[in-house]
Amino acid sequence: MPRGTRRLGERGRSGPFALWAIVTVAVAALVAGTIVVISTMRDDAGPPATASASPRPESPVVPTQGASATPADCATSLVAKLPIEQQAAQLLMIGTAIDSPGGAVATIQKYHIGGIFLAGRSSASAATMRQAIAQLQDAARKNGGLALQIGIDQEGGQVQTLKGADFPAIPTAVSQGKLDAAALKTQTAEWAARLKGIGVTIDLAPVADVVPADVGKSNPPIGGFERQYGTTPDPVAEDVATVVAAIQGAGVQTTLKHFPGLGRVRANTDTSTGARDDLTTVDDPALKPFATGISAGSAAVMISSAAYPKLDPQNVAAFSPAIVTDLLRGKMGFDGLVLSDDLGAAQAVSAVPLGQRAVRFIRAGGDMVLSVRLQDAGPMTEALVAAAKSDPAFAARITQSATRVIRSKLAAGLVSC
Protein backbone atom coordinates (compact mmCIF):
# COMPACT_ATOMS: atom_id res chain seq x y z
CA MET A 1 0.00 0.00 0.00
CA PRO A 2 1.38 3.46 -0.89
CA ARG A 3 2.69 5.33 2.12
CA GLY A 4 3.87 8.91 2.13
CA THR A 5 6.48 10.49 4.37
CA ARG A 6 4.85 11.74 7.55
CA ARG A 7 4.67 15.50 7.81
CA LEU A 8 6.41 17.68 10.33
CA GLY A 9 4.18 20.14 12.11
CA GLU A 10 2.22 20.91 15.18
CA ARG A 11 -0.77 18.83 16.15
CA GLY A 12 -4.15 20.49 15.54
CA ARG A 13 -5.70 22.51 18.27
CA SER A 14 -8.61 21.13 20.22
CA GLY A 15 -12.17 21.44 18.83
CA PRO A 16 -14.79 23.81 20.17
CA PHE A 17 -15.65 23.48 23.79
CA ALA A 18 -18.93 24.33 25.51
CA LEU A 19 -19.97 27.95 25.93
CA TRP A 20 -20.74 28.48 29.60
CA ALA A 21 -23.75 30.69 30.35
CA ILE A 22 -22.92 32.94 33.29
CA VAL A 23 -25.53 35.35 34.52
CA THR A 24 -24.49 37.80 37.21
CA VAL A 25 -27.03 40.06 38.88
CA ALA A 26 -25.83 42.45 41.58
CA VAL A 27 -28.04 45.14 42.94
CA ALA A 28 -26.86 47.16 45.91
CA ALA A 29 -29.15 49.49 47.76
CA LEU A 30 -28.31 51.49 50.81
CA VAL A 31 -31.39 51.54 52.99
CA ALA A 32 -31.06 52.70 56.61
CA GLY A 33 -27.40 51.74 56.63
CA THR A 34 -28.11 48.18 55.43
CA ILE A 35 -26.62 46.90 52.15
CA VAL A 36 -28.72 44.29 50.40
CA VAL A 37 -26.92 42.28 47.75
CA ILE A 38 -28.77 40.02 45.42
CA SER A 39 -26.59 36.97 44.95
CA THR A 40 -24.71 35.83 41.91
CA MET A 41 -25.95 32.78 40.06
CA ARG A 42 -23.89 30.52 37.80
CA ASP A 43 -25.33 27.95 35.38
CA ASP A 44 -23.16 25.00 34.49
CA ALA A 45 -23.38 23.37 31.06
CA GLY A 46 -23.95 19.64 31.05
CA PRO A 47 -23.60 16.93 33.70
CA PRO A 48 -20.63 16.72 36.07
CA ALA A 49 -17.54 15.07 34.68
CA THR A 50 -16.86 11.49 35.67
CA ALA A 51 -13.51 9.79 36.10
CA SER A 52 -12.25 8.22 32.90
CA ALA A 53 -9.11 7.06 31.17
CA SER A 54 -9.31 10.01 28.76
CA PRO A 55 -10.40 13.56 29.56
CA ARG A 56 -13.93 14.26 28.38
CA PRO A 57 -14.72 17.73 27.15
CA GLU A 58 -18.20 19.11 27.60
CA SER A 59 -20.42 19.02 24.52
CA PRO A 60 -20.33 22.24 22.50
CA VAL A 61 -23.46 24.30 23.14
CA VAL A 62 -25.13 27.28 21.55
CA PRO A 63 -26.87 29.79 23.83
CA THR A 64 -30.65 29.60 24.01
CA GLN A 65 -32.73 32.71 23.56
CA GLY A 66 -33.47 34.40 26.84
CA ALA A 67 -32.98 31.18 28.80
CA SER A 68 -31.18 30.74 32.10
CA ALA A 69 -31.53 26.93 32.08
CA THR A 70 -28.43 24.87 31.39
CA PRO A 71 -28.27 23.01 28.07
CA ALA A 72 -28.75 19.73 29.94
CA ASP A 73 -31.90 21.13 31.56
CA CYS A 74 -33.09 22.45 28.22
CA ALA A 75 -32.68 19.06 26.54
CA THR A 76 -34.40 17.32 29.45
CA SER A 77 -37.27 19.79 29.25
CA LEU A 78 -37.72 19.35 25.51
CA VAL A 79 -37.65 15.54 25.74
CA ALA A 80 -40.16 15.55 28.61
CA LYS A 81 -42.69 17.19 26.28
CA LEU A 82 -42.44 14.35 23.76
CA PRO A 83 -44.61 11.22 23.92
CA ILE A 84 -42.67 7.94 23.93
CA GLU A 85 -43.38 7.49 20.21
CA GLN A 86 -41.61 10.73 19.35
CA GLN A 87 -38.80 10.11 21.82
CA ALA A 88 -38.16 6.79 20.08
CA ALA A 89 -38.31 8.38 16.63
CA GLN A 90 -35.67 10.92 17.66
CA LEU A 91 -33.27 7.98 17.89
CA LEU A 92 -33.43 7.30 14.15
CA MET A 93 -31.29 8.72 11.35
CA ILE A 94 -32.89 7.40 8.18
CA GLY A 95 -31.41 7.48 4.70
CA THR A 96 -32.95 9.14 1.69
CA ALA A 97 -31.62 9.35 -1.86
CA ILE A 98 -29.61 12.54 -2.17
CA ASP A 99 -30.81 13.14 -5.72
CA SER A 100 -34.46 13.13 -4.56
CA PRO A 101 -34.46 14.06 -0.86
CA GLY A 102 -38.02 15.34 -1.05
CA GLY A 103 -39.13 11.72 -1.04
CA ALA A 104 -38.48 11.67 2.70
CA VAL A 105 -41.00 14.40 3.57
CA ALA A 106 -43.92 12.04 4.26
CA THR A 107 -41.77 9.80 6.46
CA ILE A 108 -40.43 12.78 8.41
CA GLN A 109 -43.91 14.11 9.07
CA LYS A 110 -45.39 10.73 9.97
CA TYR A 111 -42.71 9.51 12.38
CA HIS A 112 -40.96 12.72 13.58
CA ILE A 113 -37.57 11.04 13.12
CA GLY A 114 -34.48 12.65 14.58
CA GLY A 115 -32.23 12.75 11.53
CA ILE A 116 -31.84 12.24 7.80
CA PHE A 117 -28.82 10.67 6.12
CA LEU A 118 -28.22 11.85 2.56
CA ALA A 119 -27.35 8.62 0.78
CA GLY A 120 -25.73 8.05 -2.58
CA ARG A 121 -23.75 10.42 -4.78
CA SER A 122 -24.72 13.75 -6.33
CA SER A 123 -23.22 16.55 -8.40
CA ALA A 124 -26.11 18.93 -7.64
CA SER A 125 -25.32 22.59 -7.02
CA ALA A 126 -25.07 24.08 -3.57
CA ALA A 127 -28.22 26.10 -4.22
CA THR A 128 -30.18 22.98 -5.15
CA MET A 129 -28.98 21.10 -2.07
CA ARG A 130 -29.66 24.06 0.22
CA GLN A 131 -33.25 24.24 -1.03
CA ALA A 132 -33.75 20.47 -0.67
CA ILE A 133 -32.42 20.38 2.89
CA ALA A 134 -34.54 23.40 3.82
CA GLN A 135 -37.58 21.50 2.56
CA LEU A 136 -36.71 18.59 4.86
CA GLN A 137 -36.27 20.91 7.83
CA ASP A 138 -39.57 22.63 7.10
CA ALA A 139 -41.28 19.24 7.10
CA ALA A 140 -39.67 18.35 10.42
CA ARG A 141 -40.66 21.62 12.11
CA LYS A 142 -44.23 21.49 10.89
CA ASN A 143 -46.79 21.33 13.72
CA GLY A 144 -44.17 22.07 16.35
CA GLY A 145 -41.75 19.27 15.45
CA LEU A 146 -38.01 19.33 16.08
CA ALA A 147 -35.42 20.10 13.43
CA LEU A 148 -33.36 17.28 11.94
CA GLN A 149 -29.76 16.30 12.21
CA ILE A 150 -28.70 16.18 8.56
CA GLY A 151 -25.88 13.69 8.04
CA ILE A 152 -23.62 12.96 5.09
CA ASP A 153 -20.51 10.94 4.21
CA GLN A 154 -18.06 13.57 3.00
CA GLU A 155 -14.67 11.99 3.74
CA GLY A 156 -12.88 12.23 0.40
CA GLY A 157 -11.71 9.87 -2.29
CA GLN A 158 -14.40 7.37 -3.22
CA VAL A 159 -16.40 8.24 -0.10
CA GLN A 160 -17.57 11.71 -1.06
CA THR A 161 -21.32 12.14 -1.38
CA LEU A 162 -21.30 15.62 -2.91
CA LYS A 163 -19.08 16.45 -5.88
CA GLY A 164 -19.18 18.94 -8.71
CA ALA A 165 -18.50 22.61 -9.27
CA ASP A 166 -19.60 23.62 -5.77
CA PHE A 167 -18.02 20.61 -4.06
CA PRO A 168 -14.53 20.01 -5.46
CA ALA A 169 -12.96 16.59 -5.19
CA ILE A 170 -11.50 15.84 -1.75
CA PRO A 171 -8.36 13.66 -1.68
CA THR A 172 -8.39 10.28 0.03
CA ALA A 173 -7.49 10.22 3.71
CA VAL A 174 -4.18 8.58 2.75
CA SER A 175 -3.37 11.66 0.67
CA GLN A 176 -4.70 14.02 3.34
CA GLY A 177 -2.38 12.32 5.82
CA LYS A 178 0.62 13.51 3.81
CA LEU A 179 -0.29 17.17 4.35
CA ASP A 180 1.24 19.17 7.15
CA ALA A 181 -1.10 20.04 10.03
CA ALA A 182 -1.70 23.62 8.90
CA ALA A 183 -2.63 22.63 5.34
CA LEU A 184 -4.86 19.79 6.54
CA LYS A 185 -6.70 22.15 8.89
CA THR A 186 -7.16 24.86 6.26
CA GLN A 187 -8.38 22.55 3.53
CA THR A 188 -10.67 20.57 5.84
CA ALA A 189 -12.25 23.78 7.13
CA GLU A 190 -12.95 24.85 3.55
CA TRP A 191 -14.60 21.52 2.70
CA ALA A 192 -16.69 21.68 5.88
CA ALA A 193 -17.78 25.26 5.24
CA ARG A 194 -19.38 24.12 2.00
CA LEU A 195 -21.45 21.59 3.96
CA LYS A 196 -22.42 24.19 6.54
CA GLY A 197 -23.54 26.49 3.74
CA ILE A 198 -26.19 24.05 2.49
CA GLY A 199 -27.52 23.00 5.89
CA VAL A 200 -25.63 19.77 6.64
CA THR A 201 -25.28 19.56 10.43
CA ILE A 202 -23.13 16.46 10.96
CA ASP A 203 -20.44 14.87 8.81
CA LEU A 204 -20.03 11.13 9.31
CA ALA A 205 -16.27 11.64 9.40
CA PRO A 206 -13.38 11.45 10.19
CA VAL A 207 -12.30 7.82 9.95
CA ALA A 208 -10.24 7.05 13.06
CA ASP A 209 -9.41 3.48 12.02
CA VAL A 210 -5.75 2.46 11.85
CA VAL A 211 -4.90 0.11 8.97
CA PRO A 212 -1.53 -1.57 9.66
CA ALA A 213 0.98 -1.48 6.80
CA ASP A 214 1.00 -5.26 6.54
CA VAL A 215 -2.78 -5.29 6.08
CA GLY A 216 -3.24 -2.41 3.63
CA LYS A 217 -5.73 -3.06 0.86
CA SER A 218 -6.48 -6.51 2.24
CA ASN A 219 -8.75 -4.54 4.56
CA PRO A 220 -11.80 -4.07 2.29
CA PRO A 221 -13.85 -1.40 4.11
CA ILE A 222 -11.02 1.05 4.89
CA GLY A 223 -7.66 0.16 3.33
CA GLY A 224 -9.30 -0.90 0.08
CA PHE A 225 -10.54 2.67 -0.41
CA GLU A 226 -7.60 4.47 1.27
CA ARG A 227 -9.91 5.90 3.92
CA GLN A 228 -7.26 5.78 6.67
CA TYR A 229 -4.95 8.67 7.59
CA GLY A 230 -2.05 6.35 8.33
CA THR A 231 -0.73 2.97 9.42
CA THR A 232 0.15 3.64 13.06
CA PRO A 233 -1.90 5.15 15.90
CA ASP A 234 0.07 8.32 16.70
CA PRO A 235 0.00 10.05 13.29
CA VAL A 236 -3.62 8.99 12.77
CA ALA A 237 -4.49 10.50 16.15
CA GLU A 238 -2.80 13.77 15.18
CA ASP A 239 -4.76 13.95 11.94
CA VAL A 240 -8.04 13.10 13.64
CA ALA A 241 -7.55 15.89 16.18
CA THR A 242 -6.80 18.37 13.37
CA VAL A 243 -9.80 17.31 11.31
CA VAL A 244 -12.22 17.39 14.26
CA ALA A 245 -11.08 20.93 15.12
CA ALA A 246 -11.39 22.10 11.52
CA ILE A 247 -14.80 20.61 10.75
CA GLN A 248 -16.41 21.62 14.02
CA GLY A 249 -14.75 25.03 13.81
CA ALA A 250 -16.66 25.48 10.54
CA GLY A 251 -19.94 24.73 12.32
CA VAL A 252 -20.47 21.08 11.33
CA GLN A 253 -20.37 18.29 13.90
CA THR A 254 -18.00 15.34 13.50
CA THR A 255 -18.36 11.58 13.90
CA LEU A 256 -15.37 9.41 14.80
CA LYS A 257 -15.70 6.05 13.07
CA HIS A 258 -15.77 3.04 13.22
CA PHE A 259 -15.35 2.31 16.94
CA PRO A 260 -13.50 0.30 18.19
CA GLY A 261 -11.78 0.13 14.78
CA LEU A 262 -12.22 -1.52 11.38
CA GLY A 263 -8.57 -1.36 10.33
CA ARG A 264 -7.74 -5.04 10.90
CA VAL A 265 -10.82 -6.79 9.52
CA ARG A 266 -10.66 -8.73 6.26
CA ALA A 267 -14.33 -8.36 5.29
CA ASN A 268 -16.75 -5.46 4.79
CA THR A 269 -19.69 -5.25 7.20
CA ASP A 270 -21.85 -3.85 4.38
CA THR A 271 -21.51 -6.99 2.29
CA SER A 272 -20.41 -9.78 4.65
CA THR A 273 -21.13 -11.38 8.02
CA GLY A 274 -17.44 -12.28 8.41
CA ALA A 275 -15.94 -8.96 9.56
CA ARG A 276 -13.94 -9.90 12.65
CA ASP A 277 -11.04 -8.44 14.63
CA ASP A 278 -9.35 -11.00 16.88
CA LEU A 279 -6.72 -8.59 18.25
CA THR A 280 -8.36 -5.47 19.69
CA THR A 281 -8.43 -5.24 23.50
CA VAL A 282 -9.55 -2.54 25.93
CA ASP A 283 -5.98 -1.19 26.08
CA ASP A 284 -5.22 -1.48 22.37
CA PRO A 285 -2.95 1.28 20.98
CA ALA A 286 -5.25 1.48 17.94
CA LEU A 287 -7.90 3.08 20.18
CA LYS A 288 -5.73 6.19 20.53
CA PRO A 289 -7.21 8.07 17.54
CA PHE A 290 -10.67 7.66 19.07
CA ALA A 291 -9.46 8.84 22.48
CA THR A 292 -7.75 11.82 20.86
CA GLY A 293 -10.83 12.69 18.82
CA ILE A 294 -12.95 12.55 21.96
CA SER A 295 -10.52 14.85 23.74
CA ALA A 296 -10.68 17.19 20.73
CA GLY A 297 -14.43 17.50 21.32
CA SER A 298 -16.00 15.34 18.60
CA ALA A 299 -19.77 15.51 18.87
CA ALA A 300 -20.31 11.87 17.93
CA VAL A 301 -18.78 8.41 17.64
CA MET A 302 -19.99 5.70 15.25
CA ILE A 303 -20.01 2.04 16.31
CA SER A 304 -18.98 -0.64 13.83
CA SER A 305 -20.89 -3.86 13.23
CA ALA A 306 -17.82 -6.11 13.20
CA ALA A 307 -17.07 -8.75 15.85
CA TYR A 308 -14.36 -8.22 18.49
CA PRO A 309 -14.08 -11.47 20.50
CA LYS A 310 -11.54 -10.10 22.99
CA LEU A 311 -13.97 -7.32 23.86
CA ASP A 312 -17.22 -9.28 23.63
CA PRO A 313 -17.33 -12.92 22.50
CA GLN A 314 -21.13 -12.83 22.21
CA ASN A 315 -22.10 -9.74 20.22
CA VAL A 316 -20.98 -7.59 17.32
CA ALA A 317 -19.95 -4.12 18.46
CA ALA A 318 -23.26 -2.43 17.65
CA PHE A 319 -25.10 -4.78 20.01
CA SER A 320 -22.44 -4.95 22.71
CA PRO A 321 -22.89 -3.25 26.12
CA ALA A 322 -19.27 -4.22 26.84
CA ILE A 323 -18.06 -2.13 23.88
CA VAL A 324 -20.55 0.75 23.83
CA THR A 325 -21.32 1.24 27.53
CA ASP A 326 -18.32 -0.21 29.36
CA LEU A 327 -15.49 0.72 27.00
CA LEU A 328 -16.63 3.84 25.11
CA ARG A 329 -18.87 5.39 27.76
CA GLY A 330 -17.09 4.11 30.87
CA LYS A 331 -13.38 3.63 30.29
CA MET A 332 -13.04 6.31 27.60
CA GLY A 333 -15.51 8.71 29.19
CA PHE A 334 -17.51 9.66 26.09
CA ASP A 335 -20.92 11.18 26.85
CA GLY A 336 -21.71 12.57 23.43
CA LEU A 337 -23.85 11.13 20.65
CA VAL A 338 -23.27 7.46 19.78
CA LEU A 339 -24.42 6.46 16.27
CA SER A 340 -24.58 3.03 14.74
CA ASP A 341 -23.11 2.15 11.40
CA ASP A 342 -25.82 1.15 8.93
CA LEU A 343 -28.23 -1.31 10.58
CA GLY A 344 -30.60 -1.45 7.62
CA ALA A 345 -28.99 -2.86 4.48
CA ALA A 346 -25.74 -4.09 6.08
CA GLN A 347 -25.15 -7.83 5.80
CA ALA A 348 -23.31 -7.95 9.11
CA VAL A 349 -26.60 -7.68 11.05
CA SER A 350 -28.91 -9.40 8.57
CA ALA A 351 -29.61 -12.35 10.90
CA VAL A 352 -31.28 -10.05 13.43
CA PRO A 353 -34.91 -8.97 12.77
CA LEU A 354 -35.01 -5.39 11.53
CA GLY A 355 -36.78 -3.79 14.48
CA GLN A 356 -34.66 -5.68 16.98
CA ARG A 357 -31.51 -4.20 15.45
CA ALA A 358 -32.66 -0.80 16.70
CA VAL A 359 -33.69 -2.17 20.09
CA ARG A 360 -30.43 -4.02 20.63
CA PHE A 361 -28.32 -1.01 19.67
CA ILE A 362 -30.14 1.28 22.10
CA ARG A 363 -30.05 -1.39 24.80
CA ALA A 364 -26.27 -1.65 24.35
CA GLY A 365 -25.93 2.08 25.08
CA GLY A 366 -26.19 3.65 21.62
CA ASP A 367 -28.22 6.79 20.91
CA MET A 368 -29.01 7.09 17.21
CA VAL A 369 -29.72 4.21 14.85
CA LEU A 370 -28.59 4.72 11.26
CA SER A 371 -30.34 2.97 8.41
CA VAL A 372 -29.69 3.88 4.80
CA ARG A 373 -33.21 2.73 3.82
CA LEU A 374 -36.18 5.09 4.14
CA GLN A 375 -38.65 2.24 4.61
CA ASP A 376 -36.97 1.19 7.86
CA ALA A 377 -38.32 4.19 9.80
CA GLY A 378 -41.65 2.53 10.58
CA PRO A 379 -40.50 -0.93 11.72
CA MET A 380 -37.66 0.49 13.79
CA THR A 381 -39.82 3.11 15.52
CA GLU A 382 -42.53 0.54 16.24
CA ALA A 383 -40.03 -1.93 17.72
CA LEU A 384 -38.51 0.72 19.98
CA VAL A 385 -41.93 1.86 21.20
CA ALA A 386 -43.13 -1.70 21.83
CA ALA A 387 -40.00 -2.48 23.85
CA ALA A 388 -40.41 0.73 25.86
CA LYS A 389 -44.04 0.00 26.69
CA SER A 390 -43.19 -3.48 27.94
CA ASP A 391 -40.03 -2.56 29.87
CA PRO A 392 -39.76 0.61 32.01
CA ALA A 393 -35.98 0.28 32.12
CA PHE A 394 -35.81 0.35 28.33
CA ALA A 395 -38.20 3.31 28.26
CA ALA A 396 -35.73 5.13 30.52
CA ARG A 397 -32.93 4.22 28.08
CA ILE A 398 -34.91 5.77 25.23
CA THR A 399 -35.39 8.95 27.23
CA GLN A 400 -31.67 9.08 28.05
CA SER A 401 -30.68 8.70 24.40
CA ALA A 402 -33.34 11.12 23.18
CA THR A 403 -31.86 13.67 25.58
CA ARG A 404 -28.41 13.15 24.05
CA VAL A 405 -29.87 13.59 20.56
CA ILE A 406 -31.50 16.86 21.63
CA ARG A 407 -28.25 18.00 23.26
CA SER A 408 -26.53 17.47 19.91
CA LYS A 409 -29.24 19.56 18.24
CA LEU A 410 -28.80 22.32 20.80
CA ALA A 411 -25.09 22.31 20.04
CA ALA A 412 -25.83 22.54 16.32
CA GLY A 413 -28.22 25.46 16.85
CA LEU A 414 -31.17 23.43 15.61
CA VAL A 415 -33.41 23.79 18.67
CA SER A 416 -33.66 26.14 21.65
CA CYS A 417 -35.56 26.61 24.87
JSON list of N, CA and C in Angstrom, two decimals, residues 98-99 122-129 162-167:
[
{"chain": "A", "resi": 98, "resn": "ILE", "atom": "N", "xyz": [-30.02, 11.14, -2.13]},
{"chain": "A", "resi": 98, "resn": "ILE", "atom": "CA", "xyz": [-29.61, 12.54, -2.17]},
{"chain": "A", "resi": 98, "resn": "ILE", "atom": "C", "xyz": [-30.07, 13.24, -3.43]},
{"chain": "A", "resi": 99, "resn": "ASP", "atom": "N", "xyz": [-30.33, 12.51, -4.50]},
{"chain": "A", "resi": 99, "resn": "ASP", "atom": "CA", "xyz": [-30.81, 13.14, -5.72]},
{"chain": "A", "resi": 99, "resn": "ASP", "atom": "C", "xyz": [-32.31, 13.41, -5.69]},
{"chain": "A", "resi": 122, "resn": "SER", "atom": "N", "xyz": [-24.03, 12.70, -5.60]},
{"chain": "A", "resi": 122, "resn": "SER", "atom": "CA", "xyz": [-24.72, 13.75, -6.33]},
{"chain": "A", "resi": 122, "resn": "SER", "atom": "C", "xyz": [-23.72, 14.81, -6.78]},
{"chain": "A", "resi": 123, "resn": "SER", "atom": "N", "xyz": [-23.99, 15.41, -7.93]},
{"chain": "A", "resi": 123, "resn": "SER", "atom": "CA", "xyz": [-23.22, 16.55, -8.40]},
{"chain": "A", "resi": 123, "resn": "SER", "atom": "C", "xyz": [-24.11, 17.80, -8.46]},
{"chain": "A", "resi": 124, "resn": "ALA", "atom": "N", "xyz": [-25.20, 17.79, -7.67]},
{"chain": "A", "resi": 124, "resn": "ALA", "atom": "CA", "xyz": [-26.11, 18.93, -7.64]},
{"chain": "A", "resi": 124, "resn": "ALA", "atom": "C", "xyz": [-25.40, 20.18, -7.11]},
{"chain": "A", "resi": 125, "resn": "SER", "atom": "N", "xyz": [-25.91, 21.33, -7.47]},
{"chain": "A", "resi": 125, "resn": "SER", "atom": "CA", "xyz": [-25.32, 22.59, -7.02]},
{"chain": "A", "resi": 125, "resn": "SER", "atom": "C", "xyz": [-25.61, 22.82, -5.55]},
{"chain": "A", "resi": 126, "resn": "ALA", "atom": "N", "xyz": [-24.84, 23.72, -4.96]},
{"chain": "A", "resi": 126, "resn": "ALA", "atom": "CA", "xyz": [-25.07, 24.08, -3.57]},
{"chain": "A", "resi": 126, "resn": "ALA", "atom": "C", "xyz": [-26.46, 24.68, -3.39]},
{"chain": "A", "resi": 127, "resn": "ALA", "atom": "N", "xyz": [-26.90, 25.49, -4.33]},
{"chain": "A", "resi": 127, "resn": "ALA", "atom": "CA", "xyz": [-28.22, 26.10, -4.22]},
{"chain": "A", "resi": 127, "resn": "ALA", "atom": "C", "xyz": [-29.32, 25.05, -4.23]},
{"chain": "A", "resi": 128, "resn": "THR", "atom": "N", "xyz": [-29.19, 24.06, -5.09]},
{"chain": "A", "resi": 128, "resn": "THR", "atom": "CA", "xyz": [-30.18, 22.98, -5.15]},
{"chain": "A", "resi": 128, "resn": "THR", "atom": "C", "xyz": [-30.21, 22.20, -3.85]},
{"chain": "A", "resi": 129, "resn": "MET", "atom": "N", "xyz": [-29.04, 21.86, -3.31]},
{"chain": "A", "resi": 129, "resn": "MET", "atom": "CA", "xyz": [-28.98, 21.10, -2.07]},
{"chain": "A", "resi": 129, "resn": "MET", "atom": "C", "xyz": [-29.50, 21.92, -0.88]},
{"chain": "A", "resi": 162, "resn": "LEU", "atom": "N", "xyz": [-21.08, 14.46, -2.05]},
{"chain": "A", "resi": 162, "resn": "LEU", "atom": "CA", "xyz": [-21.30, 15.62, -2.91]},
{"chain": "A", "resi": 162, "resn": "LEU", "atom": "C", "xyz": [-20.03, 15.96, -3.69]},
{"chain": "A", "resi": 163, "resn": "LYS", "atom": "N", "xyz": [-20.18, 16.05, -5.00]},
{"chain": "A", "resi": 163, "resn": "LYS", "atom": "CA", "xyz": [-19.08, 16.45, -5.88]},
{"chain": "A", "resi": 163, "resn": "LYS", "atom": "C", "xyz": [-19.63, 17.44, -6.90]},
{"chain": "A", "resi": 164, "resn": "GLY", "atom": "N", "xyz": [-18.74, 18.01, -7.68]},
{"chain": "A", "resi": 164, "resn": "GLY", "atom": "CA", "xyz": [-19.18, 18.94, -8.71]},
{"chain": "A", "resi": 164, "resn": "GLY", "atom": "C", "xyz": [-18.56, 20.30, -8.53]},
{"chain": "A", "resi": 165, "resn": "ALA", "atom": "N", "xyz": [-19.08, 21.27, -9.25]},
{"chain": "A", "resi": 165, "resn": "ALA", "atom": "CA", "xyz": [-18.50, 22.61, -9.27]},
{"chain": "A", "resi": 165, "resn": "ALA", "atom": "C", "xyz": [-18.48, 23.25, -7.89]},
{"chain": "A", "resi": 166, "resn": "ASP", "atom": "N", "xyz": [-19.53, 23.01, -7.10]},
{"chain": "A", "resi": 166, "resn": "ASP", "atom": "CA", "xyz": [-19.60, 23.62, -5.77]},
{"chain": "A", "resi": 166, "resn": "ASP", "atom": "C", "xyz": [-18.97, 22.76, -4.68]},
{"chain": "A", "resi": 167, "resn": "PHE", "atom": "N", "xyz": [-18.60, 21.53, -5.03]},
{"chain": "A", "resi": 167, "resn": "PHE", "atom": "CA", "xyz": [-18.02, 20.61, -4.06]},
{"chain": "A", "resi": 167, "resn": "PHE", "atom": "C", "xyz": [-16.84, 19.90, -4.70]}
]
